[in-house]
CSV table of C-alpha atoms and ligand atoms in Angstrom, one decimal:
chain,number,residue,atom,x,y,z
A,1,MET,CA,-20.0,-11.9,18.3
A,2,ALA,CA,-17.6,-13.9,20.3
A,3,LEU,CA,-14.0,-13.6,18.3
A,4,ASP,CA,-14.0,-17.4,17.7
A,5,PHE,CA,-16.6,-17.4,15.8
A,6,THR,CA,-15.5,-18.6,12.8
A,7,THR,CA,-14.8,-17.2,9.1
A,8,ARG,CA,-17.1,-19.8,8.0
A,9,GLN,CA,-19.9,-19.7,10.2
A,10,ARG,CA,-20.0,-15.5,9.5
A,11,MET,CA,-20.3,-16.2,6.5
A,12,GLU,CA,-23.4,-19.5,6.6
A,13,TYR,CA,-24.5,-16.7,9.4
A,14,PHE,CA,-25.1,-14.2,7.5
A,15,GLY,CA,-25.7,-15.4,4.1
A,16,ILE,CA,-22.2,-14.1,2.3
A,17,LYS,CA,-20.6,-15.5,-0.5
A,18,PRO,CA,-17.8,-13.9,-1.6
A,19,VAL,CA,-17.4,-11.8,-4.8
A,20,LYS,CA,-15.0,-12.5,-6.8
A,21,SER,CA,-15.0,-8.8,-8.9
A,22,LEU,CA,-14.0,-7.8,-5.2
A,23,GLY,CA,-11.0,-9.4,-4.2
A,24,GLN,CA,-12.9,-10.8,-1.7
A,25,ASN,CA,-10.9,-13.7,0.0
A,26,PHE,CA,-11.6,-13.6,3.2
A,27,LEU,CA,-8.3,-14.7,6.1
A,28,ASN,CA,-10.1,-17.8,8.1
A,29,ASP,CA,-7.0,-18.4,10.2
A,30,LEU,CA,-6.8,-16.7,13.7
A,31,ASN,CA,-3.4,-16.4,14.6
A,32,VAL,CA,-2.1,-14.5,10.5
A,33,VAL,CA,-5.5,-12.9,11.4
A,34,GLN,CA,-3.5,-11.4,15.6
A,35,GLU,CA,-0.1,-11.8,14.2
A,36,ILE,CA,-1.0,-8.9,11.3
A,37,VAL,CA,-2.5,-6.3,14.4
A,38,TYR,CA,0.6,-6.8,16.6
A,39,CYS,CA,3.1,-6.2,13.5
A,40,ALA,CA,1.0,-2.9,12.5
A,41,GLY,CA,2.0,-2.5,16.4
A,42,ILE,CA,-1.2,-0.8,17.2
A,43,THR,CA,-2.0,0.9,20.9
A,44,LYS,CA,-4.4,2.6,22.4
A,45,GLU,CA,-3.3,5.8,20.9
A,46,ASP,CA,-3.6,4.9,16.9
A,47,LEU,CA,-6.2,5.3,14.9
A,48,VAL,CA,-6.6,2.9,12.3
A,49,ILE,CA,-7.9,3.1,9.0
A,50,GLU,CA,-8.9,-0.8,8.0
A,51,ILE,CA,-9.5,-0.5,3.9
A,52,GLY,CA,-11.4,-3.7,3.0
A,53,PRO,CA,-12.5,-5.4,6.8
A,54,GLY,CA,-15.1,-7.2,4.6
A,55,LEU,CA,-16.6,-9.5,7.5
A,56,GLY,CA,-15.0,-8.2,10.6
A,57,THR,CA,-12.6,-10.7,11.3
A,58,MET,CA,-9.4,-8.3,11.5
A,59,THR,CA,-11.8,-5.0,12.6
A,60,GLU,CA,-12.5,-6.3,15.8
A,61,LYS,CA,-8.7,-8.1,16.8
A,62,LEU,CA,-8.1,-3.9,15.7
A,63,ALA,CA,-10.2,-2.5,17.6
A,64,ALA,CA,-9.0,-4.8,20.9
A,65,CYS,CA,-5.7,-2.9,20.7
A,66,ALA,CA,-6.6,0.7,19.5
A,67,GLY,CA,-8.0,3.6,20.2
A,68,HIS,CA,-10.1,4.5,17.0
A,69,VAL,CA,-10.6,1.9,14.3
A,70,THR,CA,-12.0,3.4,11.7
A,71,ALA,CA,-13.0,0.6,8.1
A,72,VAL,CA,-14.2,1.6,4.7
A,73,GLU,CA,-15.6,-1.4,2.8
A,74,LEU,CA,-17.0,-1.0,-0.2
A,75,ASP,CA,-19.3,-4.5,-0.5
A,76,ARG,CA,-23.0,-2.7,0.8
A,77,ALA,CA,-23.0,-6.2,1.6
A,78,LEU,CA,-21.3,-6.6,4.1
A,79,ILE,CA,-22.1,-3.7,5.6
A,80,PRO,CA,-25.2,-5.1,8.5
A,81,VAL,CA,-22.7,-7.9,8.8
A,82,LEU,CA,-20.4,-5.0,10.1
A,83,GLU,CA,-22.0,-3.1,12.5
A,84,SER,CA,-23.5,-6.5,14.2
A,85,VAL,CA,-19.5,-7.5,14.0
A,86,LEU,CA,-18.8,-4.7,16.0
A,87,SER,CA,-21.9,-3.5,17.8
A,88,PRO,CA,-19.0,-4.6,21.2
A,89,TYR,CA,-16.8,-1.8,20.1
A,90,ASP,CA,-17.6,1.7,21.0
A,91,ASN,CA,-13.5,2.6,19.6
A,92,ALA,CA,-15.1,1.0,15.4
A,93,ASP,CA,-16.8,2.8,13.0
A,94,VAL,CA,-17.6,1.0,10.0
A,95,ILE,CA,-17.8,4.0,6.0
A,96,GLN,CA,-19.8,2.3,3.0
A,97,GLY,CA,-17.4,3.7,0.3
A,98,ASP,CA,-14.6,3.3,-2.2
A,99,ILE,CA,-10.9,3.6,-0.2
A,100,LEU,CA,-10.3,4.9,-3.5
A,101,LYS,CA,-12.6,7.7,-3.6
A,102,THR,CA,-12.4,8.7,-0.1
A,103,ASP,CA,-11.2,11.6,1.0
A,104,ILE,CA,-8.9,10.3,3.2
A,105,SER,CA,-7.4,13.3,4.2
A,106,ALA,CA,-11.3,14.6,5.3
A,107,LEU,CA,-11.3,11.2,7.7
A,108,ILE,CA,-8.2,11.2,9.5
A,109,SER,CA,-8.4,15.1,10.8
A,110,ALA,CA,-12.0,14.4,11.8
A,111,ARG,CA,-11.4,11.6,13.0
A,112,LEU,CA,-7.8,13.2,14.7
A,113,ALA,CA,-10.4,16.2,16.1
A,114,GLU,CA,-12.7,13.8,18.1
A,115,TYR,CA,-10.7,11.4,19.2
A,116,LYS,CA,-8.1,14.0,21.1
A,117,SER,CA,-5.7,10.8,22.7
A,118,LEU,CA,-5.3,9.9,19.6
A,119,LYS,CA,-1.3,10.6,18.3
A,120,ARG,CA,-0.2,8.1,15.5
A,121,VAL,CA,-2.8,7.3,12.2
A,122,LYS,CA,-1.8,3.8,10.6
A,123,VAL,CA,-3.1,2.3,7.7
A,124,THR,CA,-4.3,-1.7,7.9
A,125,ALA,CA,-5.5,-4.3,5.1
A,126,ASN,CA,-5.7,-7.4,3.7
A,127,LEU,CA,-5.7,-5.9,1.0
A,128,PRO,CA,-7.7,-6.9,-2.7
A,129,TYR,CA,-5.5,-7.9,-4.8
A,130,TYR,CA,-7.4,-6.4,-7.7
A,131,ILE,CA,-6.3,-3.0,-6.8
A,132,THR,CA,-3.2,-3.5,-4.7
A,133,THR,CA,-0.3,-0.8,-6.1
A,134,PRO,CA,-3.1,2.2,-6.4
A,135,VAL,CA,-4.4,2.3,-3.8
A,136,ILE,CA,-0.3,1.5,-1.7
A,137,MET,CA,0.9,5.0,-4.8
A,138,MET,CA,-2.1,6.5,-4.2
A,139,LEU,CA,-2.0,6.8,0.2
A,140,LEU,CA,2.1,7.4,-0.4
A,141,GLU,CA,2.3,9.9,-3.0
A,142,ASP,CA,-1.0,11.5,-1.1
A,143,HIS,CA,-1.3,11.2,2.1
A,144,ALA,CA,1.9,9.8,3.2
A,145,SER,CA,2.9,13.2,5.5
A,146,GLU,CA,-0.9,12.0,7.3
A,147,ILE,CA,0.4,8.2,8.3
A,148,ASP,CA,3.2,7.3,10.7
A,149,SER,CA,3.3,3.0,9.2
A,150,MET,CA,0.7,0.6,6.3
A,151,THR,CA,1.1,-2.8,7.2
A,152,PHE,CA,-0.6,-5.3,4.3
A,153,MET,CA,-1.3,-8.4,2.9
A,154,VAL,CA,-0.6,-8.8,-0.8
A,155,GLN,CA,0.1,-10.7,-3.4
A,156,LYS,CA,3.9,-12.6,-2.4
A,157,GLU,CA,5.1,-11.1,-5.6
A,158,VAL,CA,3.8,-7.8,-5.3
A,159,ALA,CA,5.7,-7.7,-1.8
A,160,ARG,CA,9.0,-9.1,-3.5
A,161,ARG,CA,8.8,-6.2,-6.1
A,162,MET,CA,8.3,-3.4,-3.2
A,163,THR,CA,11.6,-5.0,-1.8
A,164,ALA,CA,13.6,-5.7,-5.3
A,165,SER,CA,17.2,-4.4,-6.0
A,166,PRO,CA,17.9,-2.6,-8.9
A,167,GLY,CA,18.5,-4.2,-11.8
A,168,GLY,CA,16.3,-7.2,-11.2
A,169,LYS,CA,13.0,-8.2,-13.3
A,170,GLU,CA,11.0,-6.9,-10.2
A,171,TYR,CA,12.8,-4.1,-9.6
A,172,GLY,CA,10.1,-0.7,-10.7
A,173,ALA,CA,8.5,1.8,-9.8
A,174,LEU,CA,6.7,0.7,-6.8
A,175,THR,CA,9.8,-0.1,-5.4
A,176,VAL,CA,11.0,2.8,-6.1
A,177,ALA,CA,8.3,5.0,-4.5
A,178,ALA,CA,8.1,3.2,-1.8
A,179,GLY,CA,11.6,3.2,-0.4
A,180,TYR,CA,11.3,7.0,-1.7
A,181,PHE,CA,8.2,7.1,1.3
A,182,SER,CA,9.7,4.3,4.0
A,183,ASP,CA,11.0,1.8,5.1
A,184,VAL,CA,9.1,-1.2,4.4
A,185,LYS,CA,9.8,-5.2,6.1
A,186,VAL,CA,8.1,-8.2,4.8
A,187,CYS,CA,6.6,-9.5,7.9
A,188,PHE,CA,6.2,-13.1,7.2
A,189,ASP,CA,4.1,-15.4,4.2
A,190,VAL,CA,0.5,-16.3,3.7
A,191,PRO,CA,0.1,-19.5,2.2
A,192,PRO,CA,-3.5,-19.9,0.6
A,193,HIS,CA,-5.2,-22.2,2.6
A,194,CYS,CA,-5.6,-19.8,5.3
A,195,PHE,CA,-8.4,-18.1,3.0
A,196,ILE,CA,-11.9,-18.2,2.2
A,197,PRO,CA,-12.0,-18.7,-0.7
A,198,GLN,CA,-8.1,-20.0,-1.5
A,199,PRO,CA,-6.4,-17.3,-4.0
A,200,ALA,CA,-3.8,-18.9,-6.9
A,201,VAL,CA,-1.4,-17.2,-5.3
A,202,ASP,CA,1.1,-17.4,-2.0
A,203,SER,CA,0.4,-13.8,-0.3
A,204,SER,CA,2.9,-12.1,2.5
A,205,VAL,CA,2.1,-9.6,5.5
A,206,ILE,CA,4.8,-6.5,4.8
A,207,ARG,CA,5.0,-2.5,6.9
A,208,LEU,CA,5.9,-0.2,5.8
A,209,GLU,CA,7.2,2.9,8.0
A,210,ILE,CA,6.6,5.5,6.7
A,211,ARG,CA,9.5,8.5,6.6
A,212,LYS,CA,9.3,11.6,8.3
A,213,GLU,CA,12.6,12.6,6.2
A,214,PRO,CA,13.4,12.1,2.8
A,215,PRO,CA,15.9,9.5,1.6
A,216,PHE,CA,16.9,12.2,-0.9
A,217,GLU,CA,16.5,15.8,-2.2
A,218,LEU,CA,14.9,16.1,-4.9
A,219,ASP,CA,14.1,19.8,-6.8
A,220,ASP,CA,10.8,18.4,-7.8
A,221,ARG,CA,9.2,15.6,-6.7
A,222,ASP,CA,6.7,15.2,-9.1
A,223,PHE,CA,8.8,15.0,-12.0
A,224,PHE,CA,10.5,12.6,-10.1
A,225,PHE,CA,8.1,10.1,-10.1
A,226,LYS,CA,7.7,11.2,-14.0
A,227,VAL,CA,12.1,10.2,-14.8
A,228,VAL,CA,11.4,6.8,-12.9
A,229,ARG,CA,7.8,6.7,-14.7
A,230,ALA,CA,9.4,7.1,-18.1
A,231,SER,CA,12.4,4.8,-17.4
A,232,PHE,CA,10.3,1.6,-16.1
A,233,CYS,CA,7.7,2.1,-19.4
A,234,GLN,CA,10.0,0.9,-21.3
A,235,ARG,CA,12.4,-1.1,-19.4
A,236,ARG,CA,13.7,-2.9,-22.6
A,237,LYS,CA,15.3,0.6,-23.8
A,238,MET,CA,18.7,2.4,-23.0
A,239,LEU,CA,17.3,4.8,-20.5
A,240,ALA,CA,18.2,7.9,-22.9
A,241,ASN,CA,16.0,7.2,-25.4
A,242,SER,CA,13.4,5.9,-22.7
A,243,LEU,CA,13.7,9.5,-21.6
A,244,ALA,CA,13.3,11.7,-25.1
A,245,ASN,CA,10.0,9.1,-25.5
A,246,ALA,CA,8.5,10.4,-22.5
A,247,PRO,CA,6.5,14.1,-24.6
A,248,TYR,CA,6.2,14.9,-20.6
A,249,LEU,CA,9.0,15.0,-19.6
A,250,GLY,CA,10.5,17.0,-22.9
A,251,VAL,CA,14.0,16.2,-22.3
A,252,ALA,CA,15.5,15.8,-25.7
A,253,ARG,CA,17.9,12.6,-26.6
A,254,ASP,CA,21.3,14.1,-27.0
A,255,HIS,CA,20.2,16.4,-23.6
A,256,ALA,CA,19.5,13.2,-21.8
A,257,VAL,CA,22.2,11.2,-22.5
A,258,LYS,CA,24.2,14.4,-21.2
A,259,CYS,CA,22.8,14.2,-18.1
A,260,ILE,CA,23.3,10.5,-18.4
A,261,GLU,CA,26.7,11.0,-17.7
A,262,HIS,CA,26.6,14.0,-15.5
A,263,ILE,CA,25.8,11.6,-13.2
A,264,GLY,CA,28.4,9.3,-14.3
A,265,LYS,CA,27.1,6.3,-15.5
A,266,ASP,CA,27.0,4.7,-18.7
A,267,ALA,CA,25.1,6.1,-21.5
A,268,ARG,CA,24.0,3.2,-22.8
A,269,ILE,CA,22.3,1.6,-19.8
A,270,ARG,CA,19.0,0.5,-19.2
A,271,GLY,CA,16.7,2.8,-16.0
A,272,GLU,CA,16.2,-0.3,-14.2
A,273,THR,CA,19.9,-0.2,-13.1
A,274,LEU,CA,19.9,2.7,-11.4
A,275,SER,CA,19.5,2.6,-7.4
A,276,PRO,CA,16.5,5.4,-5.8
A,277,ALA,CA,18.9,8.1,-4.9
A,278,GLU,CA,20.7,7.9,-8.8
A,279,PHE,CA,17.3,8.6,-10.2
A,280,ALA,CA,17.0,11.2,-7.8
A,281,ALA,CA,20.4,13.0,-9.1
A,282,LEU,CA,19.2,12.5,-12.1
A,283,SER,CA,15.6,14.3,-12.2
A,284,ASN,CA,17.6,17.0,-10.3
A,285,THR,CA,20.6,17.5,-13.3
A,286,ILE,CA,18.2,17.3,-16.0
A,287,LEU,CA,15.6,20.1,-13.8
A,288,ARG,CA,18.6,21.8,-13.1
A,289,SER,CA,20.5,22.3,-16.3
A,290,ARG,CA,17.3,23.1,-18.5
B,1,SAM,N1,-10.3,-7.9,6.2
B,1,SAM,C1,-11.7,-8.6,5.2
B,1,SAM,C2,-10.3,-10.8,5.6
B,1,SAM,O1,-9.3,-10.3,5.7
B,1,SAM,O2,-10.8,-10.8,5.6
B,1,SAM,C3,-11.3,-8.6,3.5
B,1,SAM,C4,-10.3,-9.1,3.3
B,1,SAM,S1,-10.7,-8.6,1.3
B,1,SAM,C5,-8.9,-9.9,0.9
B,1,SAM,C6,-10.8,-7.8,0.2
B,1,SAM,C7,-11.9,-6.8,1.1
B,1,SAM,O3,-12.5,-5.2,0.2
B,1,SAM,C8,-13.6,-7.2,1.1
B,1,SAM,O4,-14.1,-7.2,2.2
B,1,SAM,C9,-14.0,-6.4,-0.4
B,1,SAM,O5,-15.5,-6.2,0.1
B,1,SAM,C10,-13.1,-4.8,0.0
B,1,SAM,N2,-12.7,-4.2,-1.2
B,1,SAM,C11,-13.0,-4.6,-2.5
B,1,SAM,N3,-12.5,-3.3,-2.8
B,1,SAM,C12,-12.5,-2.9,-2.0
B,1,SAM,C13,-12.5,-0.3,-3.0
B,1,SAM,N4,-12.0,-0.4,-3.8
B,1,SAM,N5,-12.9,-0.1,-0.9
B,1,SAM,C14,-12.9,-0.8,0.1
B,1,SAM,N6,-12.9,-1.4,0.5
B,1,SAM,C15,-13.0,-2.9,-1.1
């Protein structure tokens, strides 16, 4: 199928109606598709994992640049479309399944073992909005060591949250996690009219360059993220109370106050004012003072 076959023509030809519950807002602007592939910096040495290829509009462009593309699509109705669209490419395959239930480590090692020329792993997606945060958190927390970069279309508000500064209402656990595992950049914004159907909100393309070294030392990464989650769980409360109210931390209020003061902060602060490095200092202090 030719690259200039539009999204609408593709939907009509294959009789596809977008399924709202699956977050199906198909990209209908080839310039935007091209720009995402450009921002992802895809080369012939890359294995690309595409999440939710939809009608294959971006998958085709990725296949033209990448060493190999594996696309994971949940909607069974789209599999014949993808097989047809991708038939001219011998470096692309499609897996039907839920990305949140896919064994991504096994998938990556299988492809890297099969195609020896692949040197890097890049994940791309126009992410379905209903699973944006779980997918990003899962990839960061469980697969950061296997991935080089991730380029995603997300809601503009999510892009803002991922790049927010401490203290503001957009700053949260997602900001801290994204910043710990990666260097996040907002590449460009995409208006609703570039999709079929049009979403109610603006979107942004973001690129996460996975860090080779952590930005700060953590005694226990899981505990650090528990401290971060507890701090943002009750973000209007004082940090000492939020920590003491999280049973999974096992920190009494007095102990929390001492640890906050130990890192040079006033015990009355709210968690949302701490930078990621200060959360690291706090979680290390709690652990070391037990
Ligand atoms: N990449 C296409 C594009 O840009 O036109 C489609 C993007 S659309 C926003 C999201 C896609 O993700 C849909 O094709 C949808 O069926 C698929 N999807 C939804 N939930 C998924 C899941 N849990 N795992 C894999 N794919 C999923």
